Short mmCIF file of C-alpha atoms in Angstrom, two decimals:
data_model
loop_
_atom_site.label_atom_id
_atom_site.label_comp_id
_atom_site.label_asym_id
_atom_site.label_seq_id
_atom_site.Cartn_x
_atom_site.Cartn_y
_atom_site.Cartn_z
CA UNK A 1 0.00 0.00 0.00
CA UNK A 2 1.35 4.08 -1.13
CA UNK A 3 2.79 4.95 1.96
CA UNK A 4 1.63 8.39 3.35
CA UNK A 5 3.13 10.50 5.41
CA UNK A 6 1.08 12.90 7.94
CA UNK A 7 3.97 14.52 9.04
CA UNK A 8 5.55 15.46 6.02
CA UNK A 9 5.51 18.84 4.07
CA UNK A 10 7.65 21.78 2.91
CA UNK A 11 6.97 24.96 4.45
CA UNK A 12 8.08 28.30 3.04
CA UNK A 13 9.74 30.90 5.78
CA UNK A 14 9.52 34.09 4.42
CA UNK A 15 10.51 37.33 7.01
CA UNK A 16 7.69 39.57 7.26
CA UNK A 17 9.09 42.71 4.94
CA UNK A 18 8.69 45.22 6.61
CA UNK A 19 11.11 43.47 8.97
CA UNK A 20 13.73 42.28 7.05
CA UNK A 21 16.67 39.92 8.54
CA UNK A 22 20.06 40.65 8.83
CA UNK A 23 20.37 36.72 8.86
CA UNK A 24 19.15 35.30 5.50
CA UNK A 25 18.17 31.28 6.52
CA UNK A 26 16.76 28.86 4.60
CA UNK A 27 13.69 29.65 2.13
CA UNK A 28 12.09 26.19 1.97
CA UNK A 29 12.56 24.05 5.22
CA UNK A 30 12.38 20.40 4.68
CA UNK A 31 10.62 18.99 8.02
CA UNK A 32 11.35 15.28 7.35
CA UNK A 33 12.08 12.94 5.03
CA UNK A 34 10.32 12.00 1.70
CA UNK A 35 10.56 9.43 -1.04
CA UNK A 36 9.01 8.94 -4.35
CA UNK A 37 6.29 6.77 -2.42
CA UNK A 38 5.52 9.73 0.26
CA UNK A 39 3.03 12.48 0.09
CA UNK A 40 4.79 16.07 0.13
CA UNK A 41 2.40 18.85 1.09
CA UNK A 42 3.89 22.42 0.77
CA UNK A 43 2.07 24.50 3.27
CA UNK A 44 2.55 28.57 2.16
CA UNK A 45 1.61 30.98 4.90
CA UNK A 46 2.37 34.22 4.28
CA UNK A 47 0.54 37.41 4.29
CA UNK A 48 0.43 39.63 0.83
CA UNK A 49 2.33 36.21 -0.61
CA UNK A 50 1.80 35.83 -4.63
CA UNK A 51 1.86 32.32 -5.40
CA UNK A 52 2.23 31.75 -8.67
CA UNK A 53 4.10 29.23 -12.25
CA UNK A 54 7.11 30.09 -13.88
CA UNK A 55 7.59 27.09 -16.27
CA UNK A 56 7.27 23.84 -14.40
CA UNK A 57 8.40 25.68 -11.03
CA UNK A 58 6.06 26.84 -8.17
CA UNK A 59 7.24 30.57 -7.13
CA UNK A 60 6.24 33.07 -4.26
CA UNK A 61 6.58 36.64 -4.44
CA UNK A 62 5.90 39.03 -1.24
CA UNK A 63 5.81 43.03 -3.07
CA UNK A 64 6.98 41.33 -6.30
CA UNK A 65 10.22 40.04 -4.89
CA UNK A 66 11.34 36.74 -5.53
CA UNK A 67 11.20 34.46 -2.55
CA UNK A 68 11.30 31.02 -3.92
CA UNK A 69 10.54 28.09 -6.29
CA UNK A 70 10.43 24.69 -6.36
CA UNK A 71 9.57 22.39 -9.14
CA UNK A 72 6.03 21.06 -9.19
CA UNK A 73 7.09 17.64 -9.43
CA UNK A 74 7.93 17.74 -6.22
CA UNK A 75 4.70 18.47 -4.76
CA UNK A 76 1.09 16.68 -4.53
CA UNK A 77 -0.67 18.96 -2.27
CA UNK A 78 -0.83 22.88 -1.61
CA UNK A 79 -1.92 24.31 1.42
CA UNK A 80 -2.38 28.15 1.26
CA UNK A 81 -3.03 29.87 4.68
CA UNK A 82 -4.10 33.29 5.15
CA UNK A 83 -4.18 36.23 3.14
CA UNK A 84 -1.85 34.74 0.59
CA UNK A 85 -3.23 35.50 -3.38
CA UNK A 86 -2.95 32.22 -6.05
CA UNK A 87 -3.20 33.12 -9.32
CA UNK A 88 -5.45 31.14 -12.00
CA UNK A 89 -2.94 30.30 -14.53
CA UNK A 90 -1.15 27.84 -11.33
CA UNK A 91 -4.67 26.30 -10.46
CA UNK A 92 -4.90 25.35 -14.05
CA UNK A 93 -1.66 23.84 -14.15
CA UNK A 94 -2.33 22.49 -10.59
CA UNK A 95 -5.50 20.74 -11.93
CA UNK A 96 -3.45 19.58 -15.11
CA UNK A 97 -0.70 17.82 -13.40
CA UNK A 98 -3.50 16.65 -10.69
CA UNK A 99 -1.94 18.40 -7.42
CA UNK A 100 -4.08 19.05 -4.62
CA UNK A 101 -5.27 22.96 -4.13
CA UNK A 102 -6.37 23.40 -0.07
CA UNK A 103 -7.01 27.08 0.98
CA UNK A 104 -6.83 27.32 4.77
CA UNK A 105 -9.06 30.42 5.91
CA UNK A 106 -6.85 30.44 9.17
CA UNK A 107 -8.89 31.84 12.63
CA UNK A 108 -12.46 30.35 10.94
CA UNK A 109 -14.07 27.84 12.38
CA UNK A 110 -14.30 26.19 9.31
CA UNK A 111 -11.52 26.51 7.56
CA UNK A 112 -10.18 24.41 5.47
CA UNK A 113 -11.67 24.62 1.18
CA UNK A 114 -10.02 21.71 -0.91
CA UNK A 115 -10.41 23.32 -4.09
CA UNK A 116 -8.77 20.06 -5.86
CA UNK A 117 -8.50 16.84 -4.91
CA UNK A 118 -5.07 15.36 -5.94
CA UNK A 119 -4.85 12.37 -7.55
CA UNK A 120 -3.12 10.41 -4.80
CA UNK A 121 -6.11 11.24 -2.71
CA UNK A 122 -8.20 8.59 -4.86
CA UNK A 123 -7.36 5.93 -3.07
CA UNK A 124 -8.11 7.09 0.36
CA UNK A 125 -11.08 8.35 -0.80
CA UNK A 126 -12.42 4.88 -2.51
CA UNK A 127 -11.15 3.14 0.80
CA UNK A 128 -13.81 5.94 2.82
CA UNK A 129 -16.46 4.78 0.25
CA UNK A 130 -15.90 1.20 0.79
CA UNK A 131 -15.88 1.35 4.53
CA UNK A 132 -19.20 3.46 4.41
CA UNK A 133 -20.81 0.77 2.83
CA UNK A 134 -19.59 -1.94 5.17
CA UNK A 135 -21.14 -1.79 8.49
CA UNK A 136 -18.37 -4.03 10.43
CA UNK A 137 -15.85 -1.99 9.24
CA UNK A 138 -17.35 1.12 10.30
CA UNK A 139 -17.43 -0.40 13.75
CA UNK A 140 -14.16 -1.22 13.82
CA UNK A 141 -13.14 2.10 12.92
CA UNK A 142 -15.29 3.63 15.18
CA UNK A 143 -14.14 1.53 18.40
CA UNK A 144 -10.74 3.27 18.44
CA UNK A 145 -12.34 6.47 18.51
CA UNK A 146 -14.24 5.82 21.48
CA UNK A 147 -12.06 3.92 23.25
CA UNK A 148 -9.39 7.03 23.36
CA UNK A 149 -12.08 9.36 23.93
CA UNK A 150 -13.40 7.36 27.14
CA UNK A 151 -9.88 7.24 28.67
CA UNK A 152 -9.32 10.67 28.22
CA UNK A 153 -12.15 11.76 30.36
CA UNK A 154 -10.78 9.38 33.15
CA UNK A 155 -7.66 10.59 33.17
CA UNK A 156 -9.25 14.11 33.47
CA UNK A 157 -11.67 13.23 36.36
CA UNK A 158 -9.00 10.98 38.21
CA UNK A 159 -6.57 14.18 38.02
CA UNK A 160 -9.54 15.82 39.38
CA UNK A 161 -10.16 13.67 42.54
CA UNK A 162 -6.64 14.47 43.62
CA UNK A 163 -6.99 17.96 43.58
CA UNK A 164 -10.36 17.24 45.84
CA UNK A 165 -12.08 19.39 43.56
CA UNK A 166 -15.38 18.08 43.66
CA UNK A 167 -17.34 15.29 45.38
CA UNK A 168 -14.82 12.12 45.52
CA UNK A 169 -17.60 9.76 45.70
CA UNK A 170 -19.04 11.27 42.60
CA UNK A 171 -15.88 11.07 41.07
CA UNK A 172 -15.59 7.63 41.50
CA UNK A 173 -18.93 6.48 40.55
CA UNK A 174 -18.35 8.37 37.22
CA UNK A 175 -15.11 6.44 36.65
CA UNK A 176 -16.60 3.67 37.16
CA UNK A 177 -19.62 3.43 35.02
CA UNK A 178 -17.30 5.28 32.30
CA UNK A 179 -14.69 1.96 32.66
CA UNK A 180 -17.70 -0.26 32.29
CA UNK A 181 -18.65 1.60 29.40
CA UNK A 182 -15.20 1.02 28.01
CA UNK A 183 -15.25 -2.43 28.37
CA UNK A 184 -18.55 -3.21 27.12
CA UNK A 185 -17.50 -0.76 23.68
CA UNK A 186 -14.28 -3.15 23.00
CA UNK A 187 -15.85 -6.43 23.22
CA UNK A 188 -17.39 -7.17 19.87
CA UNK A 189 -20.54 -9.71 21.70
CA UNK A 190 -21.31 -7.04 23.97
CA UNK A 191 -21.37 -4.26 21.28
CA UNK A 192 -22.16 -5.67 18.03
CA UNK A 193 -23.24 -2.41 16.07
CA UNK A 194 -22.64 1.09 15.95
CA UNK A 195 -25.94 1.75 17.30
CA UNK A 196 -24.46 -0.14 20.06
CA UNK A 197 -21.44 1.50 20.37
CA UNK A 198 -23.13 4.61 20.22
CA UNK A 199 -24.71 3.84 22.93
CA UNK A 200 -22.21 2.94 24.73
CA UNK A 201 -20.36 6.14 24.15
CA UNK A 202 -23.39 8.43 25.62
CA UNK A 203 -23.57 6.34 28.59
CA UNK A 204 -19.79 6.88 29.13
CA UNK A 205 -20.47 10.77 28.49
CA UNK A 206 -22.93 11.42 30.40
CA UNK A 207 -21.46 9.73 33.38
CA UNK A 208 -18.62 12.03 32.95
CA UNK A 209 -20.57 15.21 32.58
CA UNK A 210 -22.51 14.07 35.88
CA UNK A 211 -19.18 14.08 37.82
CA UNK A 212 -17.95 17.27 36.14
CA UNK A 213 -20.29 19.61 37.18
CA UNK A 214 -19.60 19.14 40.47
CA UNK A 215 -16.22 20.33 40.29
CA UNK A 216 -17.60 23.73 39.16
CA UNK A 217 -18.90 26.79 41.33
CA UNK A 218 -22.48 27.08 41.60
CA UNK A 219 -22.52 31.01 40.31
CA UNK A 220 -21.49 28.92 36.68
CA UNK A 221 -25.06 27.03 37.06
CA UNK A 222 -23.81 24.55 35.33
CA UNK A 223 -25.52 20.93 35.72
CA UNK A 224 -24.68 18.93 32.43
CA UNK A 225 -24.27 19.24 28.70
CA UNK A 226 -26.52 21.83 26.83
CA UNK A 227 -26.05 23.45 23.44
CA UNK A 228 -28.14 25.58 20.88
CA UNK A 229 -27.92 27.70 23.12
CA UNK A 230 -25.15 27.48 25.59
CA UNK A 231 -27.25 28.24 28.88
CA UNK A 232 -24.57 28.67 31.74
CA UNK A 233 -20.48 30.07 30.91
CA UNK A 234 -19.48 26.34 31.35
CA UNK A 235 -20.79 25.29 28.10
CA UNK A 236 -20.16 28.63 26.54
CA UNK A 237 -16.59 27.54 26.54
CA UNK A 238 -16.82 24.03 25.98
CA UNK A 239 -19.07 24.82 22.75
CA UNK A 240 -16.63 27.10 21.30
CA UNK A 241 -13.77 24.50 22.21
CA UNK A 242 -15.44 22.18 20.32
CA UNK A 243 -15.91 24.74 17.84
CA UNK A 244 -12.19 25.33 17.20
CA UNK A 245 -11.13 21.65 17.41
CA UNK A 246 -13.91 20.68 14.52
CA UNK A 247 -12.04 23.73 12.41
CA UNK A 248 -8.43 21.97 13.05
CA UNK A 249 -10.36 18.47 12.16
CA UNK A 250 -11.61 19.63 8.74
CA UNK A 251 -7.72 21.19 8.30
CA UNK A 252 -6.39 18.08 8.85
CA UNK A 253 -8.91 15.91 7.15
CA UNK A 254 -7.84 18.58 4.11
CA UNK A 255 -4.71 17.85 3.79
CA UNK A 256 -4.92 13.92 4.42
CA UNK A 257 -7.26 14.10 1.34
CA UNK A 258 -10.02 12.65 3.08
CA UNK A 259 -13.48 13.17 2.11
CA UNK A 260 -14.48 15.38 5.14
CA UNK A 261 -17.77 14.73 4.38
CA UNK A 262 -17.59 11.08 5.56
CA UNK A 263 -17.15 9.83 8.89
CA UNK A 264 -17.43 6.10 10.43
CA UNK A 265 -18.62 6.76 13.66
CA UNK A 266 -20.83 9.73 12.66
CA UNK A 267 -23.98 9.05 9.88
CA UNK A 268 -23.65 11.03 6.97
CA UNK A 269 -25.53 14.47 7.57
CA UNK A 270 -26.84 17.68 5.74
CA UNK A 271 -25.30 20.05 8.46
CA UNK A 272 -21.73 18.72 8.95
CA UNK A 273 -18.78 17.13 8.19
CA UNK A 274 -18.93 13.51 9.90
CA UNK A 275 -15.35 12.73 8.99
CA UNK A 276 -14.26 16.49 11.18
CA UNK A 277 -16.36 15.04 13.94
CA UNK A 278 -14.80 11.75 14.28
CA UNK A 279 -11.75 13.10 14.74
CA UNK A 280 -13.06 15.65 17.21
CA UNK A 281 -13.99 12.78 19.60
CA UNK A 282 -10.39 11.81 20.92
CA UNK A 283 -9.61 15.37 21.30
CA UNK A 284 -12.83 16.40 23.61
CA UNK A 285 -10.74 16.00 26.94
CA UNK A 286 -8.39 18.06 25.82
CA UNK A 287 -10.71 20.74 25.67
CA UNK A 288 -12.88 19.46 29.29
CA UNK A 289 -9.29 19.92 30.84
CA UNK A 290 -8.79 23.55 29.59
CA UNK A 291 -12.22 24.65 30.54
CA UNK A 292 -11.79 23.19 33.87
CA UNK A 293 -8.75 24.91 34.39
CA UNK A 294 -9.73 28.68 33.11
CA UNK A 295 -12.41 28.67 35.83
CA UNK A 296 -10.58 26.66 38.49
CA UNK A 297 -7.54 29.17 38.02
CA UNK A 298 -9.92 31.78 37.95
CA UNK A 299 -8.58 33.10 34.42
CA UNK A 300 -12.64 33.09 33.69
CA UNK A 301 -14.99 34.27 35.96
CA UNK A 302 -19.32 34.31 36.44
CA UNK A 303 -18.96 38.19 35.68
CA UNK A 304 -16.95 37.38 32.25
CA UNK A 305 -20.81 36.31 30.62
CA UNK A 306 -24.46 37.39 30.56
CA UNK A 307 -27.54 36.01 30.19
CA UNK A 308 -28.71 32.24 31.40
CA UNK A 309 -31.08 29.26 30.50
CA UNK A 310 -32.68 29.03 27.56
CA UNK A 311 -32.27 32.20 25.93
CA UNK A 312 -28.61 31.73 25.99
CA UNK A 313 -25.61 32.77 27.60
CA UNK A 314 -22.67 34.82 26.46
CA UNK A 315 -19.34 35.62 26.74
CA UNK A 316 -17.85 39.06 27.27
CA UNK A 317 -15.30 40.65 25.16
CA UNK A 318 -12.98 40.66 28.08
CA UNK A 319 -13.93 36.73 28.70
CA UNK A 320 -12.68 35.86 24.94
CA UNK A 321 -9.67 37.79 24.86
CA UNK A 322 -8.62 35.26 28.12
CA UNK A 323 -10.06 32.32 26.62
CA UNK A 324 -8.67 32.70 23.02
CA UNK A 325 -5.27 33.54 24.56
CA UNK A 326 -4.97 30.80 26.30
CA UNK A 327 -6.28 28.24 24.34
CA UNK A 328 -3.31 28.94 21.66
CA UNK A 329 -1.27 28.92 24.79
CA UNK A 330 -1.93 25.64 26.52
CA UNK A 331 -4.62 23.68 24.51
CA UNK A 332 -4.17 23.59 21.06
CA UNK A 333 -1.31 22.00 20.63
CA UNK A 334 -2.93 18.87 21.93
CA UNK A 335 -5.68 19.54 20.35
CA UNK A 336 -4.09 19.64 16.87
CA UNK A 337 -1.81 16.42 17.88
CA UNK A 338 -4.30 14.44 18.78
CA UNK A 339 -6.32 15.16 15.26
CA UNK A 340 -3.24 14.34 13.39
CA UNK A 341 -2.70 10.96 14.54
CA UNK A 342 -5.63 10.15 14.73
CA UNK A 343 -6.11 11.11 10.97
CA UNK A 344 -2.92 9.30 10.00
CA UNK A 345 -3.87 6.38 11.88
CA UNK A 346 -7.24 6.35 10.30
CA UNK A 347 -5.88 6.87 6.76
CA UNK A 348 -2.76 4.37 7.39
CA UNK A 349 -5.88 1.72 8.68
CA UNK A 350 -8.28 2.65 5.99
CA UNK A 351 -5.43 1.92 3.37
CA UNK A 352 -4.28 -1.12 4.89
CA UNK A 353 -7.91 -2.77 4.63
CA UNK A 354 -8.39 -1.01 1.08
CA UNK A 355 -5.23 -3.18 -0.71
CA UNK A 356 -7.51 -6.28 -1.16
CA UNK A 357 -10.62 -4.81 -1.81
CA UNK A 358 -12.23 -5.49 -5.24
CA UNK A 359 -12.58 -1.74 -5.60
CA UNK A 360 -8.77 -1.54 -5.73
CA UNK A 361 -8.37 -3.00 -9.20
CA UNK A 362 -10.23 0.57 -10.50
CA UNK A 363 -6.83 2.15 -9.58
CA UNK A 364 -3.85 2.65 -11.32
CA UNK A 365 -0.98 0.35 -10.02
CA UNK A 366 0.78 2.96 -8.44
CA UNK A 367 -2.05 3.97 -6.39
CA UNK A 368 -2.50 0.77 -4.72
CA UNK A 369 1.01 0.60 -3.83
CA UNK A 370 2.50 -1.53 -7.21
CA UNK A 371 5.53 -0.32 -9.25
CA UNK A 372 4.34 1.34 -12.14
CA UNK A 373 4.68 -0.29 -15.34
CA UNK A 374 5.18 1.01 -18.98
CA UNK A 375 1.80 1.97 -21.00
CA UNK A 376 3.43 -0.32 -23.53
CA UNK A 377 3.38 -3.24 -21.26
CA UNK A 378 -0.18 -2.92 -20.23
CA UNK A 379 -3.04 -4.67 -22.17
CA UNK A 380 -4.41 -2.51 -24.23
CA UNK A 381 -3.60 0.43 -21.93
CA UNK A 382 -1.31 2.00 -24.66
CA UNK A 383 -4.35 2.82 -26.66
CA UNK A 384 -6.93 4.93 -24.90
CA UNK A 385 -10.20 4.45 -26.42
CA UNK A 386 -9.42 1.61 -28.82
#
């Protein structure tokens, strides 16, 4: 199977110009190693960039000077962030050569456009297809998911109990109806569905919001889960964690060359992007742990939001300028790490299964991970249309 590499990708460093270094260092930074078989992304992220074709070379001007090239065959996927400008004549020749076109619309929630898939993606993409149509497979996707999710949210409420936060007994009940849950999700008799395993996961969740909101002052009102509206500054926060994370998923998912579109443990749906809220699920704790701490720490406070119950509550402009700060600070790193993987181990596992699939043998060789072979040598494949 075409190995692909999550981590790897060229990114251009470019000094901002009205700040120009004394120190001149290297233009494209090579992160890690590639190979003919290995995806390279470049990733340009540069504000008033020009990316643009001279020849068979990708090039990026900043105020019409010359930063860099590199030759297209070099690259399968680019990533444009920000307020960077691509002109038509490259997306052309992107779409020609069949290289992937992502625009990142960095600090939106959703923010990730793939423009153009590139060819390499089609196998991923088939192996989505296939395991949407299989419900097993879905289900053994999906257990993962849970799995890492559920252990999270112990680990959160057993760091909890040592702090002596909140009610130990609760605590400890919520563990262990949460473990149970666990259990019960990994072992195929006892959860032979996704319905199942849905199940399964709600049980485990709202165990774990039970215990939560007693570690949290009564001013916050907050008793449980609620959304559409937020009604108490708990949720507020955990909404618009979950908010941020489901932007880095459909990044990620992007860039993978997933179809975002298409989840395993989330049913297709008008509103979303199933595949983004998979990958959310693993990271959720991540998020629980930073909300905890911004009140706990008292970096938020009751005063920081109006309004309550069903008409909604709200956060103050003071109250995001804390939050925002430090969720760049101290939560989404984790946040973006854990999506990563867990999109890399998804794709790497998707793949894997996809090899011996009948649904392989529409591919080219290449793509399903078979030395390529001259046109010549192919039956019939010299002569399109004969």
């Amino acid at each position: 199977m075409r190995k692909r590499t999550a981590c790897c990708c060229w990114c251009l460093i470019l000094a901002p110009a009205s700040r120009p270094s004394a120190r001149r260092g290297p233009l494209w930074n090579r992160t890690c190693t590639t190979s003919d078989d290995d995806m390279t992304t470049v990733h340009i992220d540069q504000r008033g960039a020009d990316v643009d074709i001279d020849g068979d070379r990708l090039v990026v001007r900043v105020d019409g000077e010359r930063k860099g090239t590199l030759p297209l065959n070099l690259i399968e996927r680019l990533v444009v962030s920000g307020m960077a400008r691509v002109t038509t004549r490259l997306m052309v020749r992107l779409a020609d050569k069949g290289i992937g076109l992502v625009l990142d619309r960095v600090g939106r929630t959703a923010s990730a456009t793939p423009l153009m898939a590139t060819r390499a993606d089609r196998a991923l993409r088939l192996a989505q297809y296939d395991v949407l149509l299989n419900p097993v497979a879905r289900l053994d996707f999906s257990r993962p998911l849970v799995r890492e999710k559920i252990d999270g949210g112990l680990r959160l409420l057993a760091d909890i109990e040592t702090t002596a936060a909140g009610s130990s007994r609760d605590l400890a009940e919520a563990r262990r109806r949460m473990a149970e849950a666990a259990a019960l999700a990994a072992d195929a008799a006892a959860t032979p569905s996704l319905e199942v395993l849905r199940g399964r996961e709600g049980a485990a969740a709202r165990a774990f919001f039970a215990a939560f909101a007693t570690v949290f002052a009564p001013a916050l009102d907050f008793f449980g889960r609620n959304r559409r509206p937020p009604r108490d500054p708990v949720n507020v926060c955990l909404s618009l964690g979950y908010s941020l994370a489901y932007g880095e998923a459909l990044r990620v998912a992007a860039r993978h060359g997933f179809d975002p579109t298409l989840g395993v443990f989330h049913d297709i749906a008008a509103d979303r992007d199933s595949l983004a809220c998979d990958l959310v699920e693993p990271a959720r704790p991540h998020i629980d742990r930073f909300v905890h701490q911004m009140f706990a720490e008292a970096h938020l406070r009751p005063e920081d939001f109006s309004g309550r119950g069903e008409a909604g509550c709200t956060m103050g402009k003071a109250g995001r300028r804390a939050f925002y700060r430090a969720f760049e600070e101290r939560c989404a790193g984790p946040v973006r790490q854990t999506i990563d993987r867990v999109a890399g181990e998804l794709a790497s596992g998707l793949l894997y299964r996809f090899h011996d699939r009948p649904a392989a043998r529409l591919l080219p060789p290449r793509d399903c991970g078979q030395p390529d072979v001259d046109a010549a040598d192919k039956d019939g494949a010299g002569e399109a249309g004969a």
